[in-house]
mmCIF file of C-alpha atoms and ligand atoms in Angstrom:
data_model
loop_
_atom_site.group_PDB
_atom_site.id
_atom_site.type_symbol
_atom_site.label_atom_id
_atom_site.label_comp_id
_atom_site.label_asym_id
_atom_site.label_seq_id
_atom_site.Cartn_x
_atom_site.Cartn_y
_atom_site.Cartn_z
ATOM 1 C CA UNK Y 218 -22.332 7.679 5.668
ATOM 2 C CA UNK Y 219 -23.136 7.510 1.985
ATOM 3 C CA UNK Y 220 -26.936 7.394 1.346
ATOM 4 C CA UNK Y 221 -29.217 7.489 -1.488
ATOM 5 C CA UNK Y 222 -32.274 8.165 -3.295
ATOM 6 C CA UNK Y 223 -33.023 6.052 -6.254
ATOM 7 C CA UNK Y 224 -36.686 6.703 -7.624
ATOM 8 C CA UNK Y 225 -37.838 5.528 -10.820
ATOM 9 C CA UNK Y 226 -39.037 8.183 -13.367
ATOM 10 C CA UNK Y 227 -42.736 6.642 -13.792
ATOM 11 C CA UNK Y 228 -44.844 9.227 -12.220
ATOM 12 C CA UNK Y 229 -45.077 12.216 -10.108
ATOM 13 C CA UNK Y 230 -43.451 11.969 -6.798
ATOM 14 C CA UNK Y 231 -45.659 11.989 -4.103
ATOM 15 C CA UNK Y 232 -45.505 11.934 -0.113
ATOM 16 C CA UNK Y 233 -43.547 8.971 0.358
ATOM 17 C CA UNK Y 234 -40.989 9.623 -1.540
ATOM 18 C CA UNK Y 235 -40.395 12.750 0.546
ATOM 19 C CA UNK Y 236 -40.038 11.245 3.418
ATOM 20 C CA UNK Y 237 -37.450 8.416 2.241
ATOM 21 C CA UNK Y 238 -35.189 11.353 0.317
ATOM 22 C CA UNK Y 239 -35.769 13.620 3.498
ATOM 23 C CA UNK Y 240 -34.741 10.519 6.117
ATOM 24 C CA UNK Y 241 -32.143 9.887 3.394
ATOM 25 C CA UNK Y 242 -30.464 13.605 3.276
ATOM 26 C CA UNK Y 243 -30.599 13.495 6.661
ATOM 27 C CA UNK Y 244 -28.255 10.420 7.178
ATOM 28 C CA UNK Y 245 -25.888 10.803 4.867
ATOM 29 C CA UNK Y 246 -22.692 12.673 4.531
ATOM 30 C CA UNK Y 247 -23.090 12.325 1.294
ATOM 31 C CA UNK Y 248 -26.307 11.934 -0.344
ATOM 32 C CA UNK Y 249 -26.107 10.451 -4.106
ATOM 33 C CA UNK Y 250 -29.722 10.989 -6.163
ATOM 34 C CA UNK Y 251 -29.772 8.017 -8.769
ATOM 35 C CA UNK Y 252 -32.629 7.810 -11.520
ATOM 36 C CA UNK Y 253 -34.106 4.409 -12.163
ATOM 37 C CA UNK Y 254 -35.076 4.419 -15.412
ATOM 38 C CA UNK Y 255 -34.258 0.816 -17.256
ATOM 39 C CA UNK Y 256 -37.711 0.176 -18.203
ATOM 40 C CA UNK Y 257 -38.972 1.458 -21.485
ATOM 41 C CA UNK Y 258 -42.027 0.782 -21.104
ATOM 42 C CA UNK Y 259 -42.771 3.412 -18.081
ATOM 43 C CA UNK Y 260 -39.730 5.323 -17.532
ATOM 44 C CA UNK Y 261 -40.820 8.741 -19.109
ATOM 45 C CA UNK Y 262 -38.196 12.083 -19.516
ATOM 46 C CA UNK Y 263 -40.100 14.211 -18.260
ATOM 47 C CA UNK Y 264 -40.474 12.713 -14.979
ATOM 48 C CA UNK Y 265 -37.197 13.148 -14.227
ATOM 49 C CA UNK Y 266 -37.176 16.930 -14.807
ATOM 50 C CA UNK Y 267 -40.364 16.212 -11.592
ATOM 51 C CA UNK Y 268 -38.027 14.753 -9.550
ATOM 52 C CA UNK Y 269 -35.627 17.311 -9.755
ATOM 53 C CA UNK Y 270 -38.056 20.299 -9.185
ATOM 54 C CA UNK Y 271 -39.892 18.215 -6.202
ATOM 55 C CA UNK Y 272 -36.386 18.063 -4.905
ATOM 56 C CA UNK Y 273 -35.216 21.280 -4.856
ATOM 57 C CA UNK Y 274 -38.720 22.783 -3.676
ATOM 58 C CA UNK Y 275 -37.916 19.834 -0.441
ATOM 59 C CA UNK Y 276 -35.054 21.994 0.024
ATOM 60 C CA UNK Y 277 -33.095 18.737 -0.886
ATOM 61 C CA UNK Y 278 -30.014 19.292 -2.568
ATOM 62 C CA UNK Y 279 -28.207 16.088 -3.743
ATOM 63 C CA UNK Y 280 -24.334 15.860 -3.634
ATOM 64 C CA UNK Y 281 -22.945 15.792 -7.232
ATOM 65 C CA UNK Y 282 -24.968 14.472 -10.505
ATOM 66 C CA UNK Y 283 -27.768 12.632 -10.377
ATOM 67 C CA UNK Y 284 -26.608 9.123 -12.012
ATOM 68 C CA UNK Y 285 -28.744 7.748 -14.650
ATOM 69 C CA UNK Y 286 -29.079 4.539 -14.920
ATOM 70 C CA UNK Y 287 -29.895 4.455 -18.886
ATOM 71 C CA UNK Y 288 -26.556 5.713 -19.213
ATOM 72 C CA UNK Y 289 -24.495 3.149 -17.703
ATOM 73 C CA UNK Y 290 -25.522 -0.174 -19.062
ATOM 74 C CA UNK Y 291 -22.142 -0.781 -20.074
ATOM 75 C CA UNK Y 292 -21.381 -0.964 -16.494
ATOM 76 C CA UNK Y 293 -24.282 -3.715 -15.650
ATOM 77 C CA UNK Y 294 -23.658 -5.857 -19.624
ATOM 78 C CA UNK Y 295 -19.513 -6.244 -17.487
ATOM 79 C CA UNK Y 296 -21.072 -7.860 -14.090
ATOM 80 C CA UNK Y 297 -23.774 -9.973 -16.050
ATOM 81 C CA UNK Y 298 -20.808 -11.120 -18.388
ATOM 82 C CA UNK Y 299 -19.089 -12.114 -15.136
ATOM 83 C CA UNK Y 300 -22.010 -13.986 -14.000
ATOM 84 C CA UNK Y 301 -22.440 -15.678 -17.247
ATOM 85 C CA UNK Y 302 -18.422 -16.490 -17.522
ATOM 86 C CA UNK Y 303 -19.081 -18.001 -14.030
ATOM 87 C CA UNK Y 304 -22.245 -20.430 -15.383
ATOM 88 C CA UNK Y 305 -24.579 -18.557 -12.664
ATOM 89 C CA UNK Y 306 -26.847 -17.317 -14.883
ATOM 90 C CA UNK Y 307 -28.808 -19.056 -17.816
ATOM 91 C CA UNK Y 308 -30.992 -17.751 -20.668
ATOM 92 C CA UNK Y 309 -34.544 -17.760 -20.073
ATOM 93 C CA UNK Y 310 -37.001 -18.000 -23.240
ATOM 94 C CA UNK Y 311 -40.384 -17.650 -20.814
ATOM 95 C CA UNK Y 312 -42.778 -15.197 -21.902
ATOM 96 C CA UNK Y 313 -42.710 -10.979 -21.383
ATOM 97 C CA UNK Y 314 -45.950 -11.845 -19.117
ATOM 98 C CA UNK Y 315 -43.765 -14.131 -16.962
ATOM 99 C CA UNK Y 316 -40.934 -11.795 -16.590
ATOM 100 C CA UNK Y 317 -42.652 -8.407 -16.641
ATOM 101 C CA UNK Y 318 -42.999 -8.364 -13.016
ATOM 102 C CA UNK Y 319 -38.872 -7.901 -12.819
ATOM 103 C CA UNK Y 320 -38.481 -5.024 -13.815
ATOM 104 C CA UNK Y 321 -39.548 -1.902 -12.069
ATOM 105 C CA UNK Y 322 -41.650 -3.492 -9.339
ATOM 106 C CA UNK Y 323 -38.903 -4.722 -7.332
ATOM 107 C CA UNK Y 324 -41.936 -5.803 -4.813
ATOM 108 C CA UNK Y 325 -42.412 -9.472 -3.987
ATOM 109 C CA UNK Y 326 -39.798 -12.259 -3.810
ATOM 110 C CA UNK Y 327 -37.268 -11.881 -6.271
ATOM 111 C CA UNK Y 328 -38.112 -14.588 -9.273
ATOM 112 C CA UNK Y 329 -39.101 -17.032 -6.773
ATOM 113 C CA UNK Y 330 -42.672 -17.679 -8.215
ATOM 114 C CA UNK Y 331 -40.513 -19.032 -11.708
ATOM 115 C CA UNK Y 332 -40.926 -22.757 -12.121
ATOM 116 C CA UNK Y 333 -37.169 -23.007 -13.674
ATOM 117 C CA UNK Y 334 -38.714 -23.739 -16.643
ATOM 118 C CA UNK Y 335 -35.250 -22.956 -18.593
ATOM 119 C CA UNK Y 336 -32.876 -23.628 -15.780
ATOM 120 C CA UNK Y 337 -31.565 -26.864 -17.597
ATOM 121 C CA UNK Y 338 -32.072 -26.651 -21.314
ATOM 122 C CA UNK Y 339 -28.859 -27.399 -22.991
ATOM 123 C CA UNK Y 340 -26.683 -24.368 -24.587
ATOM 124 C CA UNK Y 341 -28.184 -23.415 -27.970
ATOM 125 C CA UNK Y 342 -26.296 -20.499 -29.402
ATOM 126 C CA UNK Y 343 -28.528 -20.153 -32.600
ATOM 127 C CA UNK Y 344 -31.551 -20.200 -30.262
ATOM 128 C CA UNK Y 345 -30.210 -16.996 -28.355
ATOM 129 C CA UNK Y 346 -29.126 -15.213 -31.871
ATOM 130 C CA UNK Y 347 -32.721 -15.946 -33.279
ATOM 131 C CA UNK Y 348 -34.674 -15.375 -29.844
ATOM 132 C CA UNK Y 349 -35.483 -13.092 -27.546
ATOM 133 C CA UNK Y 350 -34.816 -13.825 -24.690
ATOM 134 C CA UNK Y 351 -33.641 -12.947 -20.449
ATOM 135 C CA UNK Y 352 -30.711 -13.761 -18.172
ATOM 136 C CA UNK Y 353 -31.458 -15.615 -14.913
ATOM 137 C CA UNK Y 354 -29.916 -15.614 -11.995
ATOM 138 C CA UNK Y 355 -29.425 -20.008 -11.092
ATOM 139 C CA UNK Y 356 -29.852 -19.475 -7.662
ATOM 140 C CA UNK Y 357 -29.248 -23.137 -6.231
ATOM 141 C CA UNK Y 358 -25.987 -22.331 -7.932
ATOM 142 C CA UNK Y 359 -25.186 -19.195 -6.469
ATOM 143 C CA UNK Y 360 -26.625 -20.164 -3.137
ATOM 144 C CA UNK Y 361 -24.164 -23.050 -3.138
ATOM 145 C CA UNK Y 362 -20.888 -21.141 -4.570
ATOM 146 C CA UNK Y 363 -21.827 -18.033 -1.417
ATOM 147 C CA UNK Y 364 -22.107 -21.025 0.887
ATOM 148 C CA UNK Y 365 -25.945 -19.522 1.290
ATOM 149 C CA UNK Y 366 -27.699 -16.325 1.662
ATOM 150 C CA UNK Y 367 -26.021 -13.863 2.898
ATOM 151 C CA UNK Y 368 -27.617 -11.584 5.752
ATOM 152 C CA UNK Y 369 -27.522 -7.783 6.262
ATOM 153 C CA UNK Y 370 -27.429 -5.475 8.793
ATOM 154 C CA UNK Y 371 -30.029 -2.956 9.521
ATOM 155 C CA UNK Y 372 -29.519 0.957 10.443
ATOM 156 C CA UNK Y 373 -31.298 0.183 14.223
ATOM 157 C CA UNK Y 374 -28.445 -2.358 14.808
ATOM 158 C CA UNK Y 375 -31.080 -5.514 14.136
ATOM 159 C CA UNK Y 376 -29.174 -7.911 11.565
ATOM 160 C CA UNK Y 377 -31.507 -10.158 9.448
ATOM 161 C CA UNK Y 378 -31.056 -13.390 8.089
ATOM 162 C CA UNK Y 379 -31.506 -14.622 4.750
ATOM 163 C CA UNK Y 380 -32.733 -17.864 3.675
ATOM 164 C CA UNK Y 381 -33.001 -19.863 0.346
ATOM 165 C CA UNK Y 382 -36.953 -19.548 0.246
ATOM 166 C CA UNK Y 383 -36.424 -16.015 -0.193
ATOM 167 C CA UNK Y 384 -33.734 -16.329 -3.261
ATOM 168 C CA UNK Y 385 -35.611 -17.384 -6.708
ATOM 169 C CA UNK Y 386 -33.843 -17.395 -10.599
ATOM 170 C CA UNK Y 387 -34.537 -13.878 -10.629
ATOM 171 C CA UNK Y 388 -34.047 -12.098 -14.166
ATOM 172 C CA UNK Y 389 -30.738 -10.180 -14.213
ATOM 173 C CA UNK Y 390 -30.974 -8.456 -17.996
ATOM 174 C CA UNK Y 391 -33.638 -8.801 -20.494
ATOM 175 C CA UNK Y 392 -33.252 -8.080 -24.212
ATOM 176 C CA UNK Y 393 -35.443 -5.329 -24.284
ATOM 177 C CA UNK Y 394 -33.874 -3.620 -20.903
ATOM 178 C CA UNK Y 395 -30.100 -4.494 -20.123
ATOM 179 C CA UNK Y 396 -30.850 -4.948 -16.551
ATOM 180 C CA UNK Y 397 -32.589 -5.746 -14.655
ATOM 181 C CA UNK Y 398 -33.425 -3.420 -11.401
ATOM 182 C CA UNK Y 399 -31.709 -5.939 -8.943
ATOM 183 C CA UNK Y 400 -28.421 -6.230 -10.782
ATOM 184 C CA UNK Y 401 -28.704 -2.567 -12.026
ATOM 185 C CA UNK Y 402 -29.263 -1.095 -8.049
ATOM 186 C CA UNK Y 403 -26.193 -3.816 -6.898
ATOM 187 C CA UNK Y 404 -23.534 -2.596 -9.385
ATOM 188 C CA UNK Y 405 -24.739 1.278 -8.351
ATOM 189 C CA UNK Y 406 -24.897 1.376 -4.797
ATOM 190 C CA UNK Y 407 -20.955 -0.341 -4.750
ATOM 191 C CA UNK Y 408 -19.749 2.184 -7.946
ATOM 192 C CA UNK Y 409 -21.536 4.903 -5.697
ATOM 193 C CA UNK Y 410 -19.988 3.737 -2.523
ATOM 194 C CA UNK Y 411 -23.164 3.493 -0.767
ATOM 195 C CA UNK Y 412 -23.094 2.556 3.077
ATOM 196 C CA UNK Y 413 -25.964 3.151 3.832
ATOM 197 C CA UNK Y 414 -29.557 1.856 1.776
ATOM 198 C CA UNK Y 415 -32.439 4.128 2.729
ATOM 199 C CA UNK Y 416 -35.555 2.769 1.110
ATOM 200 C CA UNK Y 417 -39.190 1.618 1.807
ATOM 201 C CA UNK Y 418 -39.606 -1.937 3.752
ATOM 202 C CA UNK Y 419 -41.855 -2.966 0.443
ATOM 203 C CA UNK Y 420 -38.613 -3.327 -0.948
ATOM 204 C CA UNK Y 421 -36.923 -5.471 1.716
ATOM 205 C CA UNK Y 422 -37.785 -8.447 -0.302
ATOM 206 C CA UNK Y 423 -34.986 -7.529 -2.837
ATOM 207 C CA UNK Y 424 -32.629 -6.891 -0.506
ATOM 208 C CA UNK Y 425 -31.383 -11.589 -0.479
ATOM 209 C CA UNK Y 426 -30.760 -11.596 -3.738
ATOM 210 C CA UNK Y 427 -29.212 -8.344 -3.989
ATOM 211 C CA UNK Y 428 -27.073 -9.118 -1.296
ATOM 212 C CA UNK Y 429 -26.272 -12.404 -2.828
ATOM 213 C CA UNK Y 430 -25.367 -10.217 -5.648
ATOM 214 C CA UNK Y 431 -23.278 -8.106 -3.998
ATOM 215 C CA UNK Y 432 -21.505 -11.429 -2.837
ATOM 216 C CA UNK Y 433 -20.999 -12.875 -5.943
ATOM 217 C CA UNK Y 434 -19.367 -9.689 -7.632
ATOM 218 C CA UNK Y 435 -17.032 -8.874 -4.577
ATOM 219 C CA UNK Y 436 -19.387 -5.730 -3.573
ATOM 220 C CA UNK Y 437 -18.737 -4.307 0.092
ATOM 221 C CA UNK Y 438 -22.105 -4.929 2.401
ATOM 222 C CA UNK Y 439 -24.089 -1.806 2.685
ATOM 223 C CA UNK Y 440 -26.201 -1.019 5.414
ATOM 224 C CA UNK Y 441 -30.169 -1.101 5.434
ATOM 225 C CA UNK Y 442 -32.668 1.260 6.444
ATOM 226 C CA UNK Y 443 -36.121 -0.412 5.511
ATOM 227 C CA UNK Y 444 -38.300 2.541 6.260
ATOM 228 C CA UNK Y 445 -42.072 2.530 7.517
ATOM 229 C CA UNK Y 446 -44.162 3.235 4.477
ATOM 230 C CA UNK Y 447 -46.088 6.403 4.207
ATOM 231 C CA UNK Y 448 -50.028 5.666 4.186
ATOM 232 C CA UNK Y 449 -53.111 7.532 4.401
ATOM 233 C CA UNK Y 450 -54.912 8.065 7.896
ATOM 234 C CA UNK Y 451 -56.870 4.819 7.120
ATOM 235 C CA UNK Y 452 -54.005 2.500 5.997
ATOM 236 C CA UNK Y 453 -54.078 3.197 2.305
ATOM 237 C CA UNK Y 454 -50.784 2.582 0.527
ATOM 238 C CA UNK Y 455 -50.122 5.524 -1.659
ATOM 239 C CA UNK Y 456 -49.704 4.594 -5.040
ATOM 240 C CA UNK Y 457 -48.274 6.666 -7.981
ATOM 241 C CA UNK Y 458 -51.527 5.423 -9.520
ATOM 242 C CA UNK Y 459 -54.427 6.311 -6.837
ATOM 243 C CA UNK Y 460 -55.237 9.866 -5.988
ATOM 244 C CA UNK Y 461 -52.064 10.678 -3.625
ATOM 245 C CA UNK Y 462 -51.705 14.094 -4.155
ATOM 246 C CA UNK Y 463 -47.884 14.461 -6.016
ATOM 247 C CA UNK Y 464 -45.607 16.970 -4.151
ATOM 248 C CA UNK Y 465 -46.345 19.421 -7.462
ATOM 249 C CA UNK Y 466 -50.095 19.561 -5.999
ATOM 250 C CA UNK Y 467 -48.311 20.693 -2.273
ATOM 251 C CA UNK Y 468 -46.236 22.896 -3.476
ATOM 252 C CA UNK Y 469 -48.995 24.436 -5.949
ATOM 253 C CA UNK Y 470 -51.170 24.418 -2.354
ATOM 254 C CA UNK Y 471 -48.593 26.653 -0.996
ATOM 255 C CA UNK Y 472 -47.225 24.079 1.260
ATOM 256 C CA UNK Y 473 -43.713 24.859 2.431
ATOM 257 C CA UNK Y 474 -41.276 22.531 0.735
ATOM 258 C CA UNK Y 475 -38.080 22.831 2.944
ATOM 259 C CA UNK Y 476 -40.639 22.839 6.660
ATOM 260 C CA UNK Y 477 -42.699 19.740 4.825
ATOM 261 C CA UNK Y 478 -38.465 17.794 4.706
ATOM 262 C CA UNK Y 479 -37.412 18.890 8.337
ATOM 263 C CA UNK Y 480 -41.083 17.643 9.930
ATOM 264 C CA UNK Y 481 -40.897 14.005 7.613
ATOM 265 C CA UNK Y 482 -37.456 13.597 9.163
ATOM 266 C CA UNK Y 483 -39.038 13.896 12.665
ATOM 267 C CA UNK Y 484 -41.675 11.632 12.122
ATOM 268 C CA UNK Y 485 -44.352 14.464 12.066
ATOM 269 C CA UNK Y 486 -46.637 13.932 8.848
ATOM 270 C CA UNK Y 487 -49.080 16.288 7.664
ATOM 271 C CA UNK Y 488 -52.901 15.719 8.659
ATOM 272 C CA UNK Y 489 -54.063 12.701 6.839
ATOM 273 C CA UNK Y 490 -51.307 10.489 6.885
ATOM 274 C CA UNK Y 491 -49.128 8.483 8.965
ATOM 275 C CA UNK Y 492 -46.551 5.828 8.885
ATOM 276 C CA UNK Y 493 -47.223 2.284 8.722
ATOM 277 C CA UNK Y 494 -46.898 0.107 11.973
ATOM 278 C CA UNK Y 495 -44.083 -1.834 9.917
HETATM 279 N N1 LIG D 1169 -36.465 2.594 -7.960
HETATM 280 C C1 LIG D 1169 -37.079 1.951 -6.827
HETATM 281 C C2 LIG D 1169 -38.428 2.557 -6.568
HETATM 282 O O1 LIG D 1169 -38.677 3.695 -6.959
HETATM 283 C C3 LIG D 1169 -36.255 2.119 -5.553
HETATM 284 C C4 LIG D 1169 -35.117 1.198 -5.525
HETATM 285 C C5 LIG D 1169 -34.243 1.242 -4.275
HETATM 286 O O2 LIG D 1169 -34.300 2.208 -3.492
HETATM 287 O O3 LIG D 1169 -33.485 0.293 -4.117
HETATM 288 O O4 LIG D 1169 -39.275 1.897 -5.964
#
């Protein structure tokens, strides 16, 4: 089983994380560490240095490089040029405020609040020289050429079922980030050879269109794990943003990195938190 963990470098890691790289480690054969960081606007260098020393005082050791995502957007510009040769994808001219939501916050249905607003404007070339401007995925399109959504299978042996509600035009590059995070994590987990996706259920509503994606491009079907989240005692999300301690505040408290992995794999959280019912 090929698992991995694929934060993005915005922030401190924090309890949650843990347990999704611990349950991760523990699955996989191999366990691939992949950094997230297409968005300029809140990826930051020296988080990544974070996630490396949070890692390694977890006790977590990943198998071979982390991969970088900055570094391969040669690899994601090939399977958006394949999309475009194919006519399922068409320039979108909308506004950073409508797309901005694409990018790193892979929560919420993927694109499907966007009205089409550019789904049918005829080519203009000198428009895209002069513009700025987004690739989106024409999901009707796709939907039709995959013959509809495709469904996955989860780690407990459940299999799930897509369905076109959940599918929108979701953006697949934008000019000022060369992909997008569903086309970006789609094109990595299949280089990778992923099998296996550990992550967070807040993110099961990317995993349609990414496995339409995976579809489209000729990708093998991973796997899911949708994981309970990690909340505080009274439900609380923890947030990057609210006052979640990070794992550098544990391990400055003198908590015991490598015991803190082994309990999270168990189930066992430290006083104050617990998993979600879902
Ligand atoms: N980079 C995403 C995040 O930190 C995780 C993406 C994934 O696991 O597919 O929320």
């Amino acid at each position: 089983m090929i698992t991995r963990f694929a934060p993005s470098p915005t922030g401190r890691l924090h309890l949650g994380h843990a347990y999704s790289a611990a349950l991760g480690r523990s699955l996989g054969t191999r366990w691939l560490l992949r950094i997230e960081d297409l968005d300029p606007g809140r990826a930051r260098p020296e988080f990544i240095g974070g996630i490396l020393a949070d890692l390694a005082w977890l006790g977590l050791a990943p198998d071979g490089a982390p991969l970088v995502q900055s570094e391969r957007t040669a690899r994601y510009d090939a399977a958006l040029e394949e999309l475009k040769a194919r006519g399922l994808v068409y320039p979108c001219f909308c506004t950073r405020a409508d797309i901005a939501a694409s990018l790193t916050a892979p929560h919420g249905d993927a694109g499907s609040a966007y009205p089409g607003t550019c789904r049918d404007l005829p080519d203009d070339p000198a428009r895209r020289a002069s513009t700025p401007h987004s690739w989106r995925l024409d999901s009707a399109k796709a939907l039709h050429e995959a013959g509809g959504v495709p469904g996955w299978r989860e780690h407990d042996g459940g299999r799930f079922d897509g369905s076109a509600a959940m599918i929108g035009d979701a953006i697949l590059a934008r000019k000022d980030a060369p992909s997008s995070y569903h086309l970006a994590c789609v094109v990595d987990d299949w280089e990778s050879g992923v099998t296996l996706v550990v992550r967070g259920s807040d993110l099961r509503p990317s995993t349609p269109v990414q496995r339409l994606l995976q579809h489209l491009l000729g990708a093998p079907e991973p796997t899911y794990l949708h994981h309970r989240l990690v909340t505080h005692e009274d439900g609380r999300r923890l947030a990057k943003r609210d006052s979640a301690p990070t794992l550098l505040a544990m391990r400055e408290a003198g908590v015991d990195g490598p015991a803190l992995a082994a309990a999270l794999v168990t189930g066992s959280l430290p006083t104050g938190y617990r998993l979600a019912d879902h």
